Coordinates of C-alpha atoms in Angstrom, one line a residue:
Chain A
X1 CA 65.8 226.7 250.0
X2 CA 65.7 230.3 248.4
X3 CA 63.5 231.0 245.6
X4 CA 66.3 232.0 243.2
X5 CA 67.2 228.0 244.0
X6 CA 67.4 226.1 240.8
X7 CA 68.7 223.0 239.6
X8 CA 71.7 223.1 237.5
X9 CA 71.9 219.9 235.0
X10 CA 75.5 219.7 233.4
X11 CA 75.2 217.2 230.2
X12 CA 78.3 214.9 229.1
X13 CA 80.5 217.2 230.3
X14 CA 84.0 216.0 228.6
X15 CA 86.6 217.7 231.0
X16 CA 86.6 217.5 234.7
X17 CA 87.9 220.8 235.2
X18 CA 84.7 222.0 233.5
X19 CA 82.7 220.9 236.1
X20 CA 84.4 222.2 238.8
X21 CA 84.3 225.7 237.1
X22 CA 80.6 225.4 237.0
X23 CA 80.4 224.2 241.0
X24 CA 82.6 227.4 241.9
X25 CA 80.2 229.8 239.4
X26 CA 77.4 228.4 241.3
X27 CA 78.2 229.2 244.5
X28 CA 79.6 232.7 243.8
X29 CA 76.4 233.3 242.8
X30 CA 74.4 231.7 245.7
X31 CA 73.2 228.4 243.9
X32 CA 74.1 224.6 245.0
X33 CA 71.9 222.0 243.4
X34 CA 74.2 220.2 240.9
X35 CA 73.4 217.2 238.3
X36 CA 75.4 215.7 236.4
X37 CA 74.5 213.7 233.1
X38 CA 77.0 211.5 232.6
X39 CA 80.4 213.0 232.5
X40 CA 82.9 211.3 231.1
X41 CA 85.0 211.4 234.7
X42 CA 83.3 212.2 238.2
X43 CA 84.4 212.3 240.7
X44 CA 87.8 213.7 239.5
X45 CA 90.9 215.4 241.2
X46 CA 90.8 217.6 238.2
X47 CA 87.1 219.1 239.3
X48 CA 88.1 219.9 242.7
X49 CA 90.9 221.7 242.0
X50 CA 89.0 223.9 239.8
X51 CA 86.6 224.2 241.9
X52 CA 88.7 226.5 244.5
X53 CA 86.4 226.5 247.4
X54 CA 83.3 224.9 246.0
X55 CA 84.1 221.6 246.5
X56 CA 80.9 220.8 248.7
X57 CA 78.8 221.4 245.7
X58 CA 80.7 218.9 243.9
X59 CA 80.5 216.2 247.0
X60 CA 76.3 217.5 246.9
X61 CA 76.3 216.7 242.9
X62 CA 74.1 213.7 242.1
X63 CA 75.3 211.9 238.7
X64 CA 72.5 210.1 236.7
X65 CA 72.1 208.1 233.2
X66 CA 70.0 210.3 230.9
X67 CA 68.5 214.0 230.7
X68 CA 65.0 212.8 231.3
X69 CA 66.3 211.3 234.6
X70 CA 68.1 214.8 236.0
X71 CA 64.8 216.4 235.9
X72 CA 62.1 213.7 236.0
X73 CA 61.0 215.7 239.3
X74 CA 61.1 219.6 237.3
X75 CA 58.1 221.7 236.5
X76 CA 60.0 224.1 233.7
X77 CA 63.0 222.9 232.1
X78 CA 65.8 226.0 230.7
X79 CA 67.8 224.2 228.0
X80 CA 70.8 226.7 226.5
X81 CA 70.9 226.6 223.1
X82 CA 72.6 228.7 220.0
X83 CA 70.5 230.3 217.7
X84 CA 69.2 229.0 214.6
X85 CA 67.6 225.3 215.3
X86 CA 65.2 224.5 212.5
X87 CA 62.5 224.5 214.6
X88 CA 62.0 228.1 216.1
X89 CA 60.9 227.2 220.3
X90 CA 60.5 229.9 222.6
X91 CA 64.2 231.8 223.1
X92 CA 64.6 234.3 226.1
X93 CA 68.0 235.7 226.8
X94 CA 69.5 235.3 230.3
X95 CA 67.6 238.4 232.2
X96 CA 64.4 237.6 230.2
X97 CA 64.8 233.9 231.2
X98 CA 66.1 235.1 234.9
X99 CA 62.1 236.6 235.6
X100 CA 60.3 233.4 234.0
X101 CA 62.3 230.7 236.3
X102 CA 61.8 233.3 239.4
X103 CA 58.0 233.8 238.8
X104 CA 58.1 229.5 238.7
X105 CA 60.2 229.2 241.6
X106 CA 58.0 231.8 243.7
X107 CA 54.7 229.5 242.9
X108 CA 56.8 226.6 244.0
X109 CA 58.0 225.1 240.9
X110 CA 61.0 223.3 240.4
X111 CA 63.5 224.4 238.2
X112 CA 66.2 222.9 235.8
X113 CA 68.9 225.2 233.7
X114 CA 70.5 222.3 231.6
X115 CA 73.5 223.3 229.7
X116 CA 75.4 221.1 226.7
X117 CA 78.5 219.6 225.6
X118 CA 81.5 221.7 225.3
X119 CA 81.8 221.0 221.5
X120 CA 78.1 220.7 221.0
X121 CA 75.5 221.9 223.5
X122 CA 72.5 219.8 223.4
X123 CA 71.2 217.2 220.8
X124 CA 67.9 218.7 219.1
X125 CA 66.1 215.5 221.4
X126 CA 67.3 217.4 224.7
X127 CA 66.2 220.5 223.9
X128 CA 63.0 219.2 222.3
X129 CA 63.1 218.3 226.6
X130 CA 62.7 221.8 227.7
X131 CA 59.7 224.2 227.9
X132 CA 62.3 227.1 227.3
X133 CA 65.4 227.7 225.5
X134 CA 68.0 230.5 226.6
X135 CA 70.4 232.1 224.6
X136 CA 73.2 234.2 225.8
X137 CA 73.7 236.7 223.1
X138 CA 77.5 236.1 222.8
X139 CA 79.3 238.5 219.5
X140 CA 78.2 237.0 216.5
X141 CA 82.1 236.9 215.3
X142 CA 82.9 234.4 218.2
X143 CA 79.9 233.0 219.8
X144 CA 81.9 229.8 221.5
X145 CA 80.5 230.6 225.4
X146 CA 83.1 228.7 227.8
X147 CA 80.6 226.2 230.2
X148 CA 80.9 227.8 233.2
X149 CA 81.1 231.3 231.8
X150 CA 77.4 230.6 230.5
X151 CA 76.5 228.9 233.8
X152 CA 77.6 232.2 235.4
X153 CA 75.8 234.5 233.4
X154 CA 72.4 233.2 233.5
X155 CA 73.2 232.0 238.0
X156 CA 74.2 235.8 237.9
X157 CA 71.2 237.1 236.4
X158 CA 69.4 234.9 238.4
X159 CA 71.2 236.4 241.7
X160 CA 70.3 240.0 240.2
X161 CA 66.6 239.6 240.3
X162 CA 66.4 237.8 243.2
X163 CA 68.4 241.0 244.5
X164 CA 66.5 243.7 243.3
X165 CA 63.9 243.5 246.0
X166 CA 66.2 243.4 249.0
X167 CA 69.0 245.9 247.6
X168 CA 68.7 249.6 248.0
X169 CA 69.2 251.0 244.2
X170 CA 71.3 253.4 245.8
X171 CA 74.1 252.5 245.7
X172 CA 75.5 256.1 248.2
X173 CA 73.1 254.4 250.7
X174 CA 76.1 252.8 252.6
X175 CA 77.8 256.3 252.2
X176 CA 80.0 257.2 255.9
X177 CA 78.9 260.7 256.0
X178 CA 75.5 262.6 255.9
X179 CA 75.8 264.5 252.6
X180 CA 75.7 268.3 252.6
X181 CA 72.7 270.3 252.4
X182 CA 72.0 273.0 249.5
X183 CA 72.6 275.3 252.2
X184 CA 75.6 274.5 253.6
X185 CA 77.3 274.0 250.2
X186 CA 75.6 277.7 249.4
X187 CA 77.8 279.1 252.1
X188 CA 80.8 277.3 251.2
X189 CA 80.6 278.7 247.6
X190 CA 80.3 282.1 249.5
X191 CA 83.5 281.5 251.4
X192 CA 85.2 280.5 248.0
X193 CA 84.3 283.0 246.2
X194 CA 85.7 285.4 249.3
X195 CA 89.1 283.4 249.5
X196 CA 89.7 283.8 245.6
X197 CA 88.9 287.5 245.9
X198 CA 91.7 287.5 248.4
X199 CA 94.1 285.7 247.1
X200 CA 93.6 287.7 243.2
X201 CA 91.7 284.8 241.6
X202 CA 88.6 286.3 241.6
X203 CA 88.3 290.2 240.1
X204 CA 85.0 291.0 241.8
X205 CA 84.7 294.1 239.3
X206 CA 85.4 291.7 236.4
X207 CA 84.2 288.1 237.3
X208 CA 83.1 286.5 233.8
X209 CA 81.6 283.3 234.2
X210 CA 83.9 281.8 236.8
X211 CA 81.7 281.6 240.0
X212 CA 79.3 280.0 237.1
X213 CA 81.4 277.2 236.4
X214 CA 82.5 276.7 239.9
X215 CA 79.3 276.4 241.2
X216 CA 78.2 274.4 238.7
X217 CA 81.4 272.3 238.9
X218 CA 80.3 272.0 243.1
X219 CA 76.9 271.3 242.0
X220 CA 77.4 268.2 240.8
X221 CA 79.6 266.7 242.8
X222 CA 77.1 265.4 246.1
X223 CA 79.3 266.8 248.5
X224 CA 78.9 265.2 252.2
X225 CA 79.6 267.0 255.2
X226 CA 83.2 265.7 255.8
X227 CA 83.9 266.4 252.4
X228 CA 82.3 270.0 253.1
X229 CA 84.6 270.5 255.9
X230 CA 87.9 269.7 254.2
X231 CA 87.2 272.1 251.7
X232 CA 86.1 274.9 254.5
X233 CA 89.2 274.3 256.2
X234 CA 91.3 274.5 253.1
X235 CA 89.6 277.5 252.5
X236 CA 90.3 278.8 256.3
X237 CA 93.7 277.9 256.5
X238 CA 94.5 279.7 252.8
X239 CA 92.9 283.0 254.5
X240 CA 95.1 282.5 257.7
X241 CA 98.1 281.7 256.3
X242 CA 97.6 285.2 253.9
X243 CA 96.5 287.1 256.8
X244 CA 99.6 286.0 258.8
X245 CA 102.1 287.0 256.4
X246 CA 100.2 290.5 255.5
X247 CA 100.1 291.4 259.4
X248 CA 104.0 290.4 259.8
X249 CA 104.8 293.0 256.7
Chain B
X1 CA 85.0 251.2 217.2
X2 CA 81.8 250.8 218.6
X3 CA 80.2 252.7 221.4
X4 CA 80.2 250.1 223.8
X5 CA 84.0 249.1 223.5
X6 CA 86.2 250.0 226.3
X7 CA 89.4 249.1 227.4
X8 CA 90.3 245.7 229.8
X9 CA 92.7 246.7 231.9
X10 CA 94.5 243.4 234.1
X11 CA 97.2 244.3 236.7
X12 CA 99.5 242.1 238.0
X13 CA 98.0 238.5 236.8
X14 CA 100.0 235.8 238.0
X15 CA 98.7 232.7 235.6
X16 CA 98.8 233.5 232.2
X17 CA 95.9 231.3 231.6
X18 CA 93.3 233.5 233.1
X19 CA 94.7 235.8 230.7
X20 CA 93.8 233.8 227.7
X21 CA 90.5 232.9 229.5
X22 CA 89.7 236.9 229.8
X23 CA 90.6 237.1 226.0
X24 CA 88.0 234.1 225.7
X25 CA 85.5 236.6 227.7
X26 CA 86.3 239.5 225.7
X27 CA 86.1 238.2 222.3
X28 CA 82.3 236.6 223.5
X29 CA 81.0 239.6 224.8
X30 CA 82.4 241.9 221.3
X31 CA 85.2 243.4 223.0
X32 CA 89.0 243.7 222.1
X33 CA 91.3 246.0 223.8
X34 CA 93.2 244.3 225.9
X35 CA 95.7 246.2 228.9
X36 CA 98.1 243.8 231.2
X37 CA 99.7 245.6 233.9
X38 CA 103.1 243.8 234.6
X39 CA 101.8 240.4 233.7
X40 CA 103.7 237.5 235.0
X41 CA 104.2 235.7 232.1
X42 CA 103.0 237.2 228.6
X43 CA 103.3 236.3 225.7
X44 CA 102.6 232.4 227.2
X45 CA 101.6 229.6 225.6
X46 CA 99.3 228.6 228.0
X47 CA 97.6 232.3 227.4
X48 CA 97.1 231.4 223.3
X49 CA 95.7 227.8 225.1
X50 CA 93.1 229.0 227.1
X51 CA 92.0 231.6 225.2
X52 CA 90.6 229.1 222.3
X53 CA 90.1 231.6 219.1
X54 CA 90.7 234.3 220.5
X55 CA 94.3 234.7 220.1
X56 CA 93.6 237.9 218.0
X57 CA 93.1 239.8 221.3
X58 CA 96.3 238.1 223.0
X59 CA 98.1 239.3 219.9
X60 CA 96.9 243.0 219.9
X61 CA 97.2 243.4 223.6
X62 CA 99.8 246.3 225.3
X63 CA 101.7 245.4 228.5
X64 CA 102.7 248.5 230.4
X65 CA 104.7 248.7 233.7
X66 CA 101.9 250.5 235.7
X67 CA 98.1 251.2 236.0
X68 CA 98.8 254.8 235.8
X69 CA 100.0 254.4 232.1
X70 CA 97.6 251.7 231.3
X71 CA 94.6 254.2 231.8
X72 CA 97.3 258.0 231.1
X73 CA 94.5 258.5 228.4
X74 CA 91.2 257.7 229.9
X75 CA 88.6 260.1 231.1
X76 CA 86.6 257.1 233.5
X77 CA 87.9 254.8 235.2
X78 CA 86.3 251.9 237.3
X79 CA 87.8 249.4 239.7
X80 CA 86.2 246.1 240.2
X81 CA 86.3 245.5 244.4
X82 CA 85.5 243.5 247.3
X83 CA 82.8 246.0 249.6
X84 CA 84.4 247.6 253.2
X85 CA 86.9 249.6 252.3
X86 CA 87.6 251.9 254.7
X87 CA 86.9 255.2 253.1
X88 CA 83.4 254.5 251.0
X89 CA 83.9 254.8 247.4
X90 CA 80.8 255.4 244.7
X91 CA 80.4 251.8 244.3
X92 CA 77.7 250.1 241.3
X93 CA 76.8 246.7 240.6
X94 CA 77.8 245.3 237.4
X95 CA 74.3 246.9 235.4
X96 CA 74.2 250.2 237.2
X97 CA 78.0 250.4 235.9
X98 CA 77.4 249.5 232.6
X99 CA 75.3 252.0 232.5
X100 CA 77.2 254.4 233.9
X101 CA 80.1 252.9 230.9
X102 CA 78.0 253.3 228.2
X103 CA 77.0 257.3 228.6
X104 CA 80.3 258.2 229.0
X105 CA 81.1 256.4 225.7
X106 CA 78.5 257.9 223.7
X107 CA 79.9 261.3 224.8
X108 CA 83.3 260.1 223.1
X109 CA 84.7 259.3 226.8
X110 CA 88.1 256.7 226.7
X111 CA 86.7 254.3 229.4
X112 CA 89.3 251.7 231.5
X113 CA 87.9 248.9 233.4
X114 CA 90.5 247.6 235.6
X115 CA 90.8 244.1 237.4
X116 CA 92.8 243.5 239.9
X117 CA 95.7 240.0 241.1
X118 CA 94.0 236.9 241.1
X119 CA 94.2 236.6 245.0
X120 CA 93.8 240.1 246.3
X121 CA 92.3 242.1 244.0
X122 CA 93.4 246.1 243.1
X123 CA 95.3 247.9 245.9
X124 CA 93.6 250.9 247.7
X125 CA 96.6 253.1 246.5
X126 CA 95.1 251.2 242.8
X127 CA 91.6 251.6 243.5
X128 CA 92.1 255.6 244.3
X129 CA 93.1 255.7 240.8
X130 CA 89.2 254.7 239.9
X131 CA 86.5 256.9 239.3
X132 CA 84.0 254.7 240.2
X133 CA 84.2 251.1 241.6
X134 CA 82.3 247.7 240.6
X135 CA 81.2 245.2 242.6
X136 CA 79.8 241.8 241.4
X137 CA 77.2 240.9 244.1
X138 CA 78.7 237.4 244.4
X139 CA 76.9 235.5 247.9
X140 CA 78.3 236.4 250.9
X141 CA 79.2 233.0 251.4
X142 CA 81.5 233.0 249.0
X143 CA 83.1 235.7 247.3
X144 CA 86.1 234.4 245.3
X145 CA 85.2 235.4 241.6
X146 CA 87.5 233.9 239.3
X147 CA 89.0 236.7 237.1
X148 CA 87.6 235.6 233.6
X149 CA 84.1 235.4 235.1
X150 CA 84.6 238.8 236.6
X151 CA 85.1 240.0 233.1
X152 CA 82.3 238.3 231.2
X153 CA 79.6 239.4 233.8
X154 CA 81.1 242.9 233.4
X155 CA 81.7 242.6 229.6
X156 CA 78.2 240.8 229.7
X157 CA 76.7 243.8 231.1
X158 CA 77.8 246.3 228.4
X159 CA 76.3 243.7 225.6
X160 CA 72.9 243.5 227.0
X161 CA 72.4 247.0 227.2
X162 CA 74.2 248.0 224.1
X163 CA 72.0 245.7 222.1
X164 CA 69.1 246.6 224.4
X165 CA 69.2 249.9 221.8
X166 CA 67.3 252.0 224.4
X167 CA 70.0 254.4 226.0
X168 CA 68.8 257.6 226.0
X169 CA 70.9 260.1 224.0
X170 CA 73.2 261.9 227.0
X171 CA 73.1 264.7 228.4
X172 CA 76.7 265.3 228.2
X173 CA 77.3 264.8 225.0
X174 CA 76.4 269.1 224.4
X175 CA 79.0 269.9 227.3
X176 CA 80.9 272.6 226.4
X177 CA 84.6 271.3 227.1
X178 CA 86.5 267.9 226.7
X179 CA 86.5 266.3 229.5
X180 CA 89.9 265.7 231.8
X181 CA 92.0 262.6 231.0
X182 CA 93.6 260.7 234.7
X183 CA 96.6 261.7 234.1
X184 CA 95.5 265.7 234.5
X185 CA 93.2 264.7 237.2
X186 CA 96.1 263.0 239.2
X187 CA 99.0 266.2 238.1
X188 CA 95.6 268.6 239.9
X189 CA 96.1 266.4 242.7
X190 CA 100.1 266.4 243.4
X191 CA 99.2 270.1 243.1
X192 CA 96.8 270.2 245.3
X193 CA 98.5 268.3 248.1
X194 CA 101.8 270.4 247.5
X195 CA 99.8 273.2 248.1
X196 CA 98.1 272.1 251.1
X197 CA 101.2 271.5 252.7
X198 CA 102.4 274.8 251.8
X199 CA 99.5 276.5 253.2
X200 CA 99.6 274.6 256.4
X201 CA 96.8 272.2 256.5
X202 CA 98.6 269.0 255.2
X203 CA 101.1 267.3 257.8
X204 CA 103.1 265.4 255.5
X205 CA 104.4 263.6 258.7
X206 CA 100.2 262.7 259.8
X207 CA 98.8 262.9 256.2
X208 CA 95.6 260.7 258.1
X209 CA 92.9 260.3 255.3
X210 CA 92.7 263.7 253.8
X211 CA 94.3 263.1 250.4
X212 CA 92.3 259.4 250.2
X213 CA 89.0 261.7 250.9
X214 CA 90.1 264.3 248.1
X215 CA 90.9 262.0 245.7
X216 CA 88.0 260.2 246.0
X217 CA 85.9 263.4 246.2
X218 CA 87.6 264.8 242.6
X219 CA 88.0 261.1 240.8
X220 CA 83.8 261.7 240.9
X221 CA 83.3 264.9 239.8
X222 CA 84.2 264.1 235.8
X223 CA 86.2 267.3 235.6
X224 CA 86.1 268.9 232.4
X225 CA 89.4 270.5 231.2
X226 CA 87.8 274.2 231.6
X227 CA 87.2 273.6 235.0
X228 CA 90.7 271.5 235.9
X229 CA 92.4 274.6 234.5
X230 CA 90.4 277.1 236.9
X231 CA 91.3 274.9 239.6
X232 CA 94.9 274.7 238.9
X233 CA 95.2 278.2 238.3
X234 CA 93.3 278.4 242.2
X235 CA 96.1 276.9 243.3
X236 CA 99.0 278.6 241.5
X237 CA 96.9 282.1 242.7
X238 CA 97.2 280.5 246.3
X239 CA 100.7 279.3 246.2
X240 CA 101.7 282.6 244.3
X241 CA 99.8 284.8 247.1
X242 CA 101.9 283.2 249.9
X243 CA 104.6 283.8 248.1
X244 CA 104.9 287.3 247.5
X245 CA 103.9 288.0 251.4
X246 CA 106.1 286.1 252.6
X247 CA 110.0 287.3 250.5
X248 CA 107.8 290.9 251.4
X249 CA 108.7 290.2 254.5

């Protein structure tokens, strides 16, 4: 099991289709370990179907009686809550929560997220359960979260961080070409600003700030070699096709 | 409007409750402009269903006949994808993007991001259209992201780091000329390929990759206008140049 494993604790989820949302968010983002708190209906035809391909993680799902059952065996308990309980507790949002269940689950912890009622989240008893409560900071015009959209964000975050160490933060690292040296993309400029002379673009005696601009536009762009040789050959094949029809005259 | 909103763009969804449940997404994550690219079905029922309150959005949304004149107006435009295409594209995870997003807004950029069918995602002819393309780091065991979730971990994204307050001001805010809207960029292009076939490089009958690689090369410059008309006016020189030498002859 992965350290970005946790246990994901769905309580008295009304609709079936619900929980097969949540199974398919879970393994889109790599977790697997599902527990259900008495739904009203499991199994169901309804939770498969929703489930798309993730209907292993619902066959895996263990269903129990009570909260304090579903994570009787947990070191650090995530309870998702809205804002505004009358009782402040310790509130993280989803990235901020992300690093505390990872630095847990990396000193061998086990981990519950446990997420509410569709109507109601979780009584103030459950969440009086949890060492930590998470917040997704939804809009405050509309801050109804669908389930598995929440169960997504947070399994997400949770995927990101675990991520970060393994993944390049270049993304051009899976680039297909070598990218084109200052050098090479010197003499390219060059040969442009030869070709525009050429074709009466370019006044050499009067060139305002238009090699500027193109070189700045060229600048920017992190050219690869492939890409460096279209444009050469563009370049080439404007010259030969001039030089053609001047020679024919 | 807020410097984080940007515009959803869906193409081609077949069940109109996944548009409701993107609505649901949107109106969570404090976004509202809404884009459906020859939906099935809309307005539906079952869209006003699934989106729960947020039938404001349903109600506001614009359905156009193609992805061209969903995003005619914007200056960025990114893709959500699956990874291998064929041709690499500049390809961010969901944060990097955001970030990416949220500069170009601040330097009053229209931004488009664009989701693809429920089953096959955005075409490559679509995804050439992008600028820049996302990918949601989804396991590799299973990739399927349901469309609504794709949208809240994107939407997601953009909140966190809007209300993270800590975006440095941007650099191209002082740039000296608006930037170019798509539907320039992709009028440069026709141009461009005309004029590549005139000059002999481009074999309309063995096209191979070279306009993919172009368009791909200018989608990530972020031309500004300035420089879009130089270029143009490169071309027009070119074509003009051929021309004249060759009714000389």
């Amino acid at each position: 099991m992965s350290n970005e494993s946790v246990r994901v604790v769905l309580v008295n989820t009304t609709h079936p289709g619900n929980i097969g949302a949540v199974a398919r968010a879970m393994k889109n983002m790599g977790q697997s370990e599902l527990v259900l708190v008495a739904p009203r209906s499991f199994p169901d035809e309804q939770a498969v179907w929703r489930s798309v391909g993730a209907a292993d993680i619902l066959e895996n799902a263990t269903v129990v009686e009570t909260l304090a059952e579903a994570v009787a065996d947990c070191h650090f308990i995530v309870g998702t809550s809205a804002r505004g309980r009358r009782i402040p507790w310790p509130t993280l949002d989803p990235r901020a929560c992300a690093r505390q269940v990872l630095e847990r689950r990396n000193s061998g912890q086990q981990v519950a997220l446990v997420f509410g009622r569709e109507d109601r989240g979780l009584t103030n008893e459950e969440l009086q359960i949890c060492n930590l409560h998470l917040h997704i900071p939804s809009h405050e015009d509309y801050t109804s979260l669908n389930l598995a959209m929440a169960v997504q964000v947070v399994c997400y975050e949770l995927r990101m961080l675990a991520l970060e160490g393994s993944l390049s933060s270049d993304a051009q690292s899976e680039w297909d070409a070598p990218f084109a040296t200052a050098e090479n993309v010197e003499r390219y400029l060059e040969h442009l600003e030869q070709t525009l002379i050429e074709i009466g673009f370019l006044d050499p005696v009067a060139p305002r700030q238009l090699m500027t601009r193109l070189r700045r536009l060229y600048g920017r762009m992190n050219l690869d070699e492939m890409e460096l040789n279209i444009l050469r050959g563009i370049l080439t094949e404007t010259q030969k096709s001039l030089h053609k029809s001047s020679t024919a005259k």
